[in-house]
Structure formats: C-alpha cells, structure tokens
Short mmCIF file of C-alpha atoms in Angstrom, two decimals:
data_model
loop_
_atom_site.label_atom_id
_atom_site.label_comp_id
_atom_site.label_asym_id
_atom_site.label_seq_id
_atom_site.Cartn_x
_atom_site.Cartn_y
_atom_site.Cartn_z
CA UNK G 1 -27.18 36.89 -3.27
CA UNK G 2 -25.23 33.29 -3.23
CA UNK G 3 -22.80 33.10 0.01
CA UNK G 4 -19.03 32.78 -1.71
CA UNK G 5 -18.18 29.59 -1.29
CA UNK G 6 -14.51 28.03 -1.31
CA UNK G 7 -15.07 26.78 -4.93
CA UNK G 8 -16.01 30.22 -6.06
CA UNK G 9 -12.61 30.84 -4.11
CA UNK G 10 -10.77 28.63 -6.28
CA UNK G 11 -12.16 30.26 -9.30
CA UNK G 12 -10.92 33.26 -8.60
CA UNK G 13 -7.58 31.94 -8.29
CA UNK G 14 -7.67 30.23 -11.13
CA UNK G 15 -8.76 33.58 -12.76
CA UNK G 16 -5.91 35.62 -11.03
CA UNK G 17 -3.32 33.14 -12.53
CA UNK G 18 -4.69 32.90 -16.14
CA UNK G 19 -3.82 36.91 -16.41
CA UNK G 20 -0.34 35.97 -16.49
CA UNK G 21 -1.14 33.04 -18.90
CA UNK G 22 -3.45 34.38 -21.31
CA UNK G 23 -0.98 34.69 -23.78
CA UNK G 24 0.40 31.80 -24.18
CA UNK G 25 -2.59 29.87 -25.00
CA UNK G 26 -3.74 29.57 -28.45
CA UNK G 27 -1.05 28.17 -30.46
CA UNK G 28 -0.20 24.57 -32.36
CA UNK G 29 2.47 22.27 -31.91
CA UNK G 30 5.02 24.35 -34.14
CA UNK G 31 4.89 26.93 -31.15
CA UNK G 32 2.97 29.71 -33.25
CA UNK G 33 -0.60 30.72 -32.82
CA UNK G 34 -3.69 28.84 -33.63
CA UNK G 35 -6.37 31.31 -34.34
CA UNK G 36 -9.19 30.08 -32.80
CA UNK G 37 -11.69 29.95 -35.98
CA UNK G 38 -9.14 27.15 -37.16
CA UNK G 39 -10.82 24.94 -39.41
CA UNK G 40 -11.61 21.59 -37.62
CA UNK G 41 -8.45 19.08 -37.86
CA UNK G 42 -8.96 16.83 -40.35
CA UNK G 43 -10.55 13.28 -39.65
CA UNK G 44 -9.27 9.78 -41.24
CA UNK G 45 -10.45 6.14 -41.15
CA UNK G 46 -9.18 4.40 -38.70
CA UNK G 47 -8.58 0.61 -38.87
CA UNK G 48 -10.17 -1.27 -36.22
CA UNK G 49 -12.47 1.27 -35.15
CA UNK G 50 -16.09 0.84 -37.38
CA UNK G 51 -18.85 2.23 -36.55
CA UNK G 52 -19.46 0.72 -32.65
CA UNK G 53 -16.71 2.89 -31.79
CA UNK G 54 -19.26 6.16 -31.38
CA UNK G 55 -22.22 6.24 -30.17
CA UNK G 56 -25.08 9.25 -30.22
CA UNK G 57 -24.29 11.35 -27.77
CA UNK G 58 -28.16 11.77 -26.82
CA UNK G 59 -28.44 8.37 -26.01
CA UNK G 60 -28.72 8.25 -22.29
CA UNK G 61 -30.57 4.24 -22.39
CA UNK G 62 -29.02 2.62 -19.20
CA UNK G 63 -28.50 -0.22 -21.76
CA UNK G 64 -26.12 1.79 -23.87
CA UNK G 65 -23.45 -0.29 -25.14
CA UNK G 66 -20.47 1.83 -24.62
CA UNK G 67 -18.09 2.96 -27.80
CA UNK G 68 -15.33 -0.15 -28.39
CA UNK G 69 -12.67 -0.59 -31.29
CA UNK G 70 -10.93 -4.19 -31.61
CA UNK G 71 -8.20 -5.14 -29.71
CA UNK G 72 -5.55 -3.07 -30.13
CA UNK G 73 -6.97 0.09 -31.83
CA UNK G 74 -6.50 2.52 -32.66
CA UNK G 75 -2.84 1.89 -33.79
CA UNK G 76 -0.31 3.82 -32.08
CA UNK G 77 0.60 6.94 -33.94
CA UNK G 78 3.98 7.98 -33.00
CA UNK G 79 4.85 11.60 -32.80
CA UNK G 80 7.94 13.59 -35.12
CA UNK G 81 9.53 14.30 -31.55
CA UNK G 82 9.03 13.09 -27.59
CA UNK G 83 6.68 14.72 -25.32
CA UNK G 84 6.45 14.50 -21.44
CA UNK G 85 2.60 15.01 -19.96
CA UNK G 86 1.81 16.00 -16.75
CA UNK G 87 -1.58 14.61 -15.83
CA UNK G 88 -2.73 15.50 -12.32
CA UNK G 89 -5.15 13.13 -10.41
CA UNK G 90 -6.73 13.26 -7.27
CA UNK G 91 -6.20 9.24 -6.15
CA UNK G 92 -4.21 6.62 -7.93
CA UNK G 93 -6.27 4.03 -5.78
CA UNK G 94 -9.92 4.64 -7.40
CA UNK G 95 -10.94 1.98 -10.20
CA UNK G 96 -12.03 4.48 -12.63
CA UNK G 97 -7.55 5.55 -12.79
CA UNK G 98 -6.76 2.01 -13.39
CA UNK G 99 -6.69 2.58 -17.11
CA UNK G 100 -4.04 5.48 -17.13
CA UNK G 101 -2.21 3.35 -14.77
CA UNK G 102 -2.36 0.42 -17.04
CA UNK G 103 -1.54 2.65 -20.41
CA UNK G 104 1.57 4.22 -18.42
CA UNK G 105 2.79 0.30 -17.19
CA UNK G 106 2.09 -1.24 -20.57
CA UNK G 107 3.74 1.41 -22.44
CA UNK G 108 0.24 2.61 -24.07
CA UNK G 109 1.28 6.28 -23.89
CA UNK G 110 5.02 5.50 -24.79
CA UNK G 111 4.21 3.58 -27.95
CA UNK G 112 2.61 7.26 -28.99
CA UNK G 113 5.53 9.26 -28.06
CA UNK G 114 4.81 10.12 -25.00
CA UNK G 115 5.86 10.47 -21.39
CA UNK G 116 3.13 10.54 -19.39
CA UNK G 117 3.54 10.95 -15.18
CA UNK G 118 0.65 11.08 -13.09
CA UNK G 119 0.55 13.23 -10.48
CA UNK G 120 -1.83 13.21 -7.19
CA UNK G 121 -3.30 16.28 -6.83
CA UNK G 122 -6.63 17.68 -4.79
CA UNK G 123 -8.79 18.64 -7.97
CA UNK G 124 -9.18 22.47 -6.46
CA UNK G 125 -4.83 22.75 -5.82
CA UNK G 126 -4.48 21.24 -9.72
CA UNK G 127 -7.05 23.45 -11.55
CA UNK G 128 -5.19 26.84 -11.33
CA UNK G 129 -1.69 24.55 -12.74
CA UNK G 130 -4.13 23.31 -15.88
CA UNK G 131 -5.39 26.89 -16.46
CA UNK G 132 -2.16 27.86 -16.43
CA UNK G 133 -0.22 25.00 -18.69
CA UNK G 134 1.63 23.63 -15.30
CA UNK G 135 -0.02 20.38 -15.50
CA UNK G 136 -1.11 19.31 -18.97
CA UNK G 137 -4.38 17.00 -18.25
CA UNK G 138 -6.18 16.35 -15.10
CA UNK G 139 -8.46 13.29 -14.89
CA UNK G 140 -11.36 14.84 -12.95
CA UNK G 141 -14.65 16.12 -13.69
CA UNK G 142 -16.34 19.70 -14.37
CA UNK G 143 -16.74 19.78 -10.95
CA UNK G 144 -18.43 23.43 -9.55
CA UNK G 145 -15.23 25.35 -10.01
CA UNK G 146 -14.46 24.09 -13.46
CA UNK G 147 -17.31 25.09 -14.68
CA UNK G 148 -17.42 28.07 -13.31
CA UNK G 149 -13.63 28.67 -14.67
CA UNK G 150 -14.80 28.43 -17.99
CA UNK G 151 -17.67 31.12 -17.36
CA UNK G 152 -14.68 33.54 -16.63
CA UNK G 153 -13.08 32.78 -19.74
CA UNK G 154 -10.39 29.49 -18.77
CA UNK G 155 -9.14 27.45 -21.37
CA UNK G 156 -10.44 24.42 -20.22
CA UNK G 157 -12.64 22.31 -21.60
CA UNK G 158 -13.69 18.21 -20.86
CA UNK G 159 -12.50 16.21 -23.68
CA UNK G 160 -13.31 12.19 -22.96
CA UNK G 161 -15.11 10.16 -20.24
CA UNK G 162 -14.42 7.68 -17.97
CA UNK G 163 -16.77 4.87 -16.72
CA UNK G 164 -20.26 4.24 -15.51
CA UNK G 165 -21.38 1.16 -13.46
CA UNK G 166 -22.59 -1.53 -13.93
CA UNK G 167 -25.97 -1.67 -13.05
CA UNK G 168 -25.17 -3.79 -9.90
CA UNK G 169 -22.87 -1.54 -8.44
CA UNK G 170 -23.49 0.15 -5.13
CA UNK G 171 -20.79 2.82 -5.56
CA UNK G 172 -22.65 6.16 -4.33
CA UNK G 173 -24.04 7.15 -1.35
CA UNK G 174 -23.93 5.52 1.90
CA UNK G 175 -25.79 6.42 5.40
CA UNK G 176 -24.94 4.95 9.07
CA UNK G 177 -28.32 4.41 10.04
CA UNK G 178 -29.88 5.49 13.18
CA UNK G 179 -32.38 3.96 15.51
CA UNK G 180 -35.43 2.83 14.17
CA UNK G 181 -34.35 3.67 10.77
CA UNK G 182 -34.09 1.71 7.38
CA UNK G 183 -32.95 2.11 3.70
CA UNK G 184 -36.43 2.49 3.00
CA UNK G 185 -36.99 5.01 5.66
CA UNK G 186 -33.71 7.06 5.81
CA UNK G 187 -34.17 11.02 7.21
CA UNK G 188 -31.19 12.43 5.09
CA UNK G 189 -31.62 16.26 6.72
CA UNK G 190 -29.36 17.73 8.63
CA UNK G 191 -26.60 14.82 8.46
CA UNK G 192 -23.25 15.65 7.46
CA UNK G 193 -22.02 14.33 4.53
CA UNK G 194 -18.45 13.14 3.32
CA UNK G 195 -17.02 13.76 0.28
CA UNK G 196 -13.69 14.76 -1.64
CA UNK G 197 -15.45 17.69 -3.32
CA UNK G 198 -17.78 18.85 -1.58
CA UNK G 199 -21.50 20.86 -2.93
CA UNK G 200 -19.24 21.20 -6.54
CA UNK G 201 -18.65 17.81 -7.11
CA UNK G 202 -20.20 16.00 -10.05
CA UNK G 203 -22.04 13.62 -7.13
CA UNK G 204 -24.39 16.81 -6.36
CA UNK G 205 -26.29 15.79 -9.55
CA UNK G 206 -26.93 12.08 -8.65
CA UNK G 207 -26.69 12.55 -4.73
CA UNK G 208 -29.48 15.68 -4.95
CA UNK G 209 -31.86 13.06 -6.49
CA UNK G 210 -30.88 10.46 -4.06
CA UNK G 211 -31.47 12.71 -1.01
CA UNK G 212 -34.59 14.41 -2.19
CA UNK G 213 -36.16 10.62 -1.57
CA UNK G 214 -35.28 10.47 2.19
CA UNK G 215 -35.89 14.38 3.27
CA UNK G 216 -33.10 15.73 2.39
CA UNK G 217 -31.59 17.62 -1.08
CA UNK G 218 -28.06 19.45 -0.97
CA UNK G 219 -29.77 22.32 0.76
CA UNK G 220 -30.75 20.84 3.75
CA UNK G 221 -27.50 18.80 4.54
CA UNK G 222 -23.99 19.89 5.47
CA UNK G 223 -20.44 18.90 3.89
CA UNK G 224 -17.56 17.16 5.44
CA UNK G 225 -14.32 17.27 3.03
CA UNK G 226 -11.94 14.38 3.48
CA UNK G 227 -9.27 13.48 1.47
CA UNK G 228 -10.06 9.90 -0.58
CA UNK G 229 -8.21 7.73 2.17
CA UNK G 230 -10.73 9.51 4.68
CA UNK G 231 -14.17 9.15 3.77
CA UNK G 232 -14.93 5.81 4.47
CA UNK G 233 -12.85 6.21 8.18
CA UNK G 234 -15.01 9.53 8.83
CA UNK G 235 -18.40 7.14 7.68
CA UNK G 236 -17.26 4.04 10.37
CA UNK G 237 -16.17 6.39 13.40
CA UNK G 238 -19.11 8.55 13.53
CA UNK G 239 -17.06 11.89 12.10
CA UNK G 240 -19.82 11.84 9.06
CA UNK G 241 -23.37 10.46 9.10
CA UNK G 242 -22.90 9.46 5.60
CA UNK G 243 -20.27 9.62 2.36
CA UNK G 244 -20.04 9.04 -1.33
CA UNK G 245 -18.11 5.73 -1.62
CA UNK G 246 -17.22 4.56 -5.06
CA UNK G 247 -16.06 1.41 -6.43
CA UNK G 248 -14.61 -1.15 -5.09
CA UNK G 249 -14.26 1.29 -1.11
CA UNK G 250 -18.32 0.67 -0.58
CA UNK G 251 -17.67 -3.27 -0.29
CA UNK G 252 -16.58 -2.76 3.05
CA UNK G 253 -19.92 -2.41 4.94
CA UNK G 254 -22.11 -3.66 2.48
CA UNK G 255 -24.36 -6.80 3.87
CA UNK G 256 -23.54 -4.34 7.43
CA UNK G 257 -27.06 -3.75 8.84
CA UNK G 258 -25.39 -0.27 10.41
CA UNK G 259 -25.31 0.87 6.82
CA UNK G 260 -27.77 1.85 3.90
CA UNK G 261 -26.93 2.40 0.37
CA UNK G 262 -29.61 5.22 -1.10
CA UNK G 263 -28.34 5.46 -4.87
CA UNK G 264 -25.60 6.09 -6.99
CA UNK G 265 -24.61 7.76 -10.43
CA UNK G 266 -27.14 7.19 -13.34
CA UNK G 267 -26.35 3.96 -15.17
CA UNK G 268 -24.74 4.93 -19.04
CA UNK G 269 -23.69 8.45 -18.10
CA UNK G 270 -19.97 8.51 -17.40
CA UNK G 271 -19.59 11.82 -14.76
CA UNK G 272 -15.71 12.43 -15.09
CA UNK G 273 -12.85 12.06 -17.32
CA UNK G 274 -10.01 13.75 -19.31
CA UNK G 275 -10.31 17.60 -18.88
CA UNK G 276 -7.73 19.41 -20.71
CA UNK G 277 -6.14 22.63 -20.46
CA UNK G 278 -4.30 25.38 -22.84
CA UNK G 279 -1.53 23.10 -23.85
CA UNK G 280 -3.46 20.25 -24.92
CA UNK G 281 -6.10 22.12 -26.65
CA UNK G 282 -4.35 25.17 -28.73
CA UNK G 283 -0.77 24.66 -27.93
CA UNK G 284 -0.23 20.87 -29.27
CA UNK G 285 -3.56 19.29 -30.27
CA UNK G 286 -1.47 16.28 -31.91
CA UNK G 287 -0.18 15.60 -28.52
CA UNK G 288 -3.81 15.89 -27.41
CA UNK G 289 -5.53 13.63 -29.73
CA UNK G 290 -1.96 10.91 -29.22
CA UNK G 291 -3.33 10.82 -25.37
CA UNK G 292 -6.74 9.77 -26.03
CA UNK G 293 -5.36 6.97 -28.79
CA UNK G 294 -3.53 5.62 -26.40
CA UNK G 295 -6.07 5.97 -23.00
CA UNK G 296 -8.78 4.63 -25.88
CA UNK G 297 -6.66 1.75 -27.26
CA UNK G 298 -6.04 0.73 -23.31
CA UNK G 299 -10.06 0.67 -22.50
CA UNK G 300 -10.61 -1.14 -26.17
CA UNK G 301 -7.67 -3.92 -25.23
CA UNK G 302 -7.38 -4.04 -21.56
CA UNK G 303 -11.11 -3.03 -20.18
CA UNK G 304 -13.40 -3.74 -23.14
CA UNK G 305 -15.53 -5.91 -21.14
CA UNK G 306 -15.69 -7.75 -17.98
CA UNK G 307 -11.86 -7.63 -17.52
CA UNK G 308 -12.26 -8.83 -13.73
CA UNK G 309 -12.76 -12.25 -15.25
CA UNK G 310 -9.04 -12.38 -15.73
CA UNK G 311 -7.21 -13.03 -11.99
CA UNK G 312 -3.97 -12.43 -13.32
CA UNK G 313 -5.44 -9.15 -14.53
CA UNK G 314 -7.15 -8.67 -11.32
CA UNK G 315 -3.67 -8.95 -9.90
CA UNK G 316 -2.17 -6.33 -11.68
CA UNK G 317 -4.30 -4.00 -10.77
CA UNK G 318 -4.61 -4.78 -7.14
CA UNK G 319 -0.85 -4.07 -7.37
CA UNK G 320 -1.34 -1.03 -9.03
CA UNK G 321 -4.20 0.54 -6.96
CA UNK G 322 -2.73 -0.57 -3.60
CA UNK G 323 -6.00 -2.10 -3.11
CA UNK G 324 -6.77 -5.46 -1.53
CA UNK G 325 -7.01 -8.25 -4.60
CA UNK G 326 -10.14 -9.67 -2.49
CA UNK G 327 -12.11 -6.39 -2.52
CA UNK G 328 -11.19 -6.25 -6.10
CA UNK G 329 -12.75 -9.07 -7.10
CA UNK G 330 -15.71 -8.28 -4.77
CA UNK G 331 -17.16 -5.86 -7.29
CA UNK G 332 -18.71 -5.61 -10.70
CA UNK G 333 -16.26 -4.40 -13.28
CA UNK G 334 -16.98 -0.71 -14.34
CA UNK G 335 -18.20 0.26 -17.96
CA UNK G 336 -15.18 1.86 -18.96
CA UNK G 337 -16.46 4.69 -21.16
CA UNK G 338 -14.44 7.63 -23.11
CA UNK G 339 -17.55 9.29 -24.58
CA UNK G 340 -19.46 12.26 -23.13
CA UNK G 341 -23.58 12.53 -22.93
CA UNK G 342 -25.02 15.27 -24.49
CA UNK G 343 -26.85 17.66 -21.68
CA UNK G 344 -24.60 15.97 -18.71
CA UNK G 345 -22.92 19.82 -18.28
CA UNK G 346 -26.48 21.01 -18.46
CA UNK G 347 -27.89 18.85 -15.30
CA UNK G 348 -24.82 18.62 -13.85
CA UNK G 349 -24.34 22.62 -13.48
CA UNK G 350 -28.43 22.77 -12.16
CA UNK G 351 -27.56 20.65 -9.50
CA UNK G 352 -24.73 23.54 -8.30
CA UNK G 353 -27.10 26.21 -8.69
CA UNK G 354 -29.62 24.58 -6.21
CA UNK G 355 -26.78 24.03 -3.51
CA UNK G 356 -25.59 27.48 -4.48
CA UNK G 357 -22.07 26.64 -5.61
CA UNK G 358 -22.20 28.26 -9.03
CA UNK G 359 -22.03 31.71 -10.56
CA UNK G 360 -23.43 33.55 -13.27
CA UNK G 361 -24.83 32.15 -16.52
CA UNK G 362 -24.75 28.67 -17.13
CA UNK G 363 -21.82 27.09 -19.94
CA UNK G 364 -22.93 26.08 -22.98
CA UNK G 365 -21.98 22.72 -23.27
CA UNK G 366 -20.21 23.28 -26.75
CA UNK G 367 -18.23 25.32 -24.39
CA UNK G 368 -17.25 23.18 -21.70
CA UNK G 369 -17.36 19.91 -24.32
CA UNK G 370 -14.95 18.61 -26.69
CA UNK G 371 -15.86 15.88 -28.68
CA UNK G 372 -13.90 16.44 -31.68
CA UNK G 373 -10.33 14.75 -30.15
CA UNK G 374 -11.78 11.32 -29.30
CA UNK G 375 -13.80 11.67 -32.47
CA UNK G 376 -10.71 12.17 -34.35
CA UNK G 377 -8.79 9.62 -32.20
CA UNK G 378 -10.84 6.86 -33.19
CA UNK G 379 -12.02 8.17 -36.92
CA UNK G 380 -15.59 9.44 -36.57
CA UNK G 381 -16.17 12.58 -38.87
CA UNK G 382 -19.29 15.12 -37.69
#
C-alpha cells in the first residue's frame, strides 16, 4: 500500500470541492450545456501560420524545430463581448512566465477581448480554484496531483506548452558537493533535495534519471519544499544538499567549484504549460482558443528565436521578472514552445509511481491532453 502523501491530500480536496461544481461544467459560451460528444469545433486557415506552425507530436529529436507562425500571427480575433481571465501562477519571476507577462503588457490578450490578470498562486492552493471555475487557467504542469485529479474525474486537462532549453542550458539539478566529491562522482542518496513541488513535480521525470547516475533515484532521497524565492537560499546555506534551479536562478553558482550541475529536462520536450479548467474547456471554448491566439502570437512575435539578442528587449523583461538584467543576459534564451509531446503524460506519471506519489490507474493521455485548441488557434485540422 502507497503512504498518502500531501499531493494525494490535495486531490482529495480538489475532489471534495468539484461535488459542489460538477454541475456547472459542461456548457458553451451562450451559458447552456455542451454535451460532451460535441462534434469537434470547426478548424479554418489561418494566415500566417503554414505548415511550420505544427509539428508531429511524436517527434521527440532534441533538434526539433519548435512550431512558429510569422510575426504577428495569428491575427487577433476579437470576441462579440469582454471577458476577464483569471490565470493563476506559481512565480512571475521564472523565464518560462515572461511570455504571459509580455502578452498582458503589450496588450496581446486585450487585442482578443480579453482581460487577463495573473495571479501568484502555490500550484497545490490553485488546483482546487481551477477544478472549481475560481481561477480560469493556471500556467503549471500535470504535476502528481493533477494527474491524479483527472483519475477522479476533474475537468482539467493540459492544453499548450511552454519552453524547453536550449541545449546549453544548465537549468536542473544542482548538488553542494562534499569532500572528495565531483560532478563525475556525486553520491545523490540520502541528500535532501529542494524543490517547489516536491516527489509530484514534473522534475521527478528528468531528476529520477539524473539521480539514478550518482546513487540515488527519488526513492532513496528526501524532499525539502521551498517556495521559488527559497530554493536557491536553502542550496547556499546548507538547509538542502541540492535543488532544482531553472533558468536564469542556476547562473549564480555556476563556474562555483562548491557546486555540480547533474542534468536537466530533456532537450525538445516542453514539461509545463497552459492547463485549463471547466470554464475554459466546456463553459467558453472561444474564450479558450482567444487565450492561446494571443499567448501563441506573443511566442511567434516576441520569442520566436533568440530574443535575448535584443537589450532593449532584455530590459523589458528584467523589469518585468524583477530579475537582475546581468543574470538575464547570462543565459541562453529558452525554446519557447506551445506544443505538447506525445507520451510526455505517459513518462511523466511513471516517474510518480516509482516515488509513490500517484494513485490508481494511469491517465490516458487523450485524457489529460488537449491538442485540439492550439490546433485550432493556429489552423491545423486532424
């Protein structure tokens, strides 16, 4: 029997609340129901966007040229009447937010119809609001308790990507080493580990195969959680022996010979993204498919390619992160990425049963997946 865990916790929460909501998912933008063997929403050209702007979802090459549109597409869209989004987040200071933050400052989302506010929120507090309709979209991941959600019937499902790194990126997981040691000689078990998550995060995937190299594996280490600002404080003052630093936080004791970066996330396979919840999916799809024009349009004009190249962009978003323009600068830019991998729900929810996070059956991914609002958002029919 699996030890219940605080992400199972959460679940269960998140279960308790959706009785009360159950009935108000399931219904289009008019307000009336939307049976759920709707025929698919139908799919149009869309000018700008050819045929680079989807890829196969089975390609996992680390050479993958992410999906792009030109400049500029797709075209805004604007909707009949107004609509204010709640998206919850849990930092506004990670590079992989930058584009939300740069779609809500230059008026992406508003050009759509939309009034988008992002809201900071610890990924476990902001799940039971997006089961519920409370928040509308969380930028996350199907973390542990997601995915485990879904098993008991949520409405939740993840419906775009976010980024992968660039292949010279050292975001991912970081060790204070110890006497004698080296990162080609690191024993990973029994150190504590920081993280935001914890065993449910989307890192247990990439961190179990990192660990398994020096010793370790998520079974024979133990978790520290720490809020984002934390992690890399808990790693420099001894409270963790190592933590999952991501982009551009891990600059700050690289080339330091008391630190060893192991490995990070698979190169081509974005982890994270949009998840969204009743409201979104059933309730007002058109709203739906508006946010991911307008988050797409930002990647395709703003992010496309190496947009660190650009100081005064650079600038902006140091402003907008709160993060040091210097650090910035210091690191690779991300592959900015809206698409989803086939089979990444698949490895990502083995990974929770060997640290013994999950429960029950596994999710099909057509059940935890949505490809269909990107697909429509940028013109690609099945």
């Amino acid at each position: 029997m699996r030890t219940r865990t605080p992400l199972t916790r959460t679940a269960a929460l998140v279960a308790a609340a959706l009785l009360g909501a159950a009935g108000c998912a399931g219904s289009d933008a008019s307000g009336g129901d939307r049976p759920a063997d709707a025929a698919p929403r139908p799919v149009k050209p869309v000018a700008g966007c050819g045929a680079g702007s989807w890829t196969d979802p089975s390609d996992l090459a680390p050479d993958r040229k992410p999906a792009r549109c030109d400049k500029g597409a797709p075209a805004a869209r604007p909707l009949a009447r107004k609509r204010k989004i709640t998206l919850a987040t849990g930092t506004l200071s990670a590079e992989y937010v930058a584009p939300l933050q740069v779609a809500v400052a230059r008026g992406e989302f508003a050009k759509e119809g939309l009034d988008v506010r992002l809201k900071v929120l610890p990924t476990p507090d902001a799940l039971p609001l997006l089961a519920k309709g409370d928040v509308d979209a969380q930028w996350a991941a199907p973390e542990a308790a997601v995915m485990n959600g879904i098993n008991g019937g949520f409405d939740i499902k993840w419906v775009a990507g976010n980024f992968s790194p660039d292949p010279a990126s050292k975001s991912g997981l970081w060790v204070r080493l110890k006497d004698g040691e080296s990162a080609d000689h690191v024993d990973m078990a029994g150190r504590k580990l920081g993280t935001m998550i914890g065993k449910g995060s989307v890192i247990a995937y990439p961190m179990d195969t990192s660990l398994k190299k020096h010793g370790g594996g998520l079974d024979r280490i133990s978790f520290q959680q720490l809020g984002s600002a934390d992690v890399l404080t808990a790693l420099q003052n001894g409270g963790v022996d190592s933590a999952w630093l991501l982009d551009p936080i891990w600059r700050k004791v690289d080339g330091d010979k008391k630190y060893a970066f192991l490995g990070g996330q698979p190169v081509g396979e974005p982890l994270g993204g949009l998840l969204f919840g009743p409201t979104l999916l059933n309730k007002d799809p058109d709203a739906g498919v508006a946010f991911l024009r307008a988050y797409i349009r930002t990647v395709n004009t703003y992010f496309a390619g190496d947009y660190k190249s650009d100081p005064a962009f650079v600038a902006e978003l140091s402003e907008l992160m709160k993060t040091d323009e210097a650090t910035l600068r210091s690191t690779p830019s991300m592959r900015m990425d809206w698409e989803i991998r086939k089979g990444t729900t698949d490895r990502l929810q083995k990974a929770y049963a060997d640290s013994g996070v999950s429960t029950g059956t596994a999710v099909p991914e057509q059940k935890a997946v949505d490809r269909a609002m990107y697909g429509e958002a940028v013109g690609h029919k099945p």
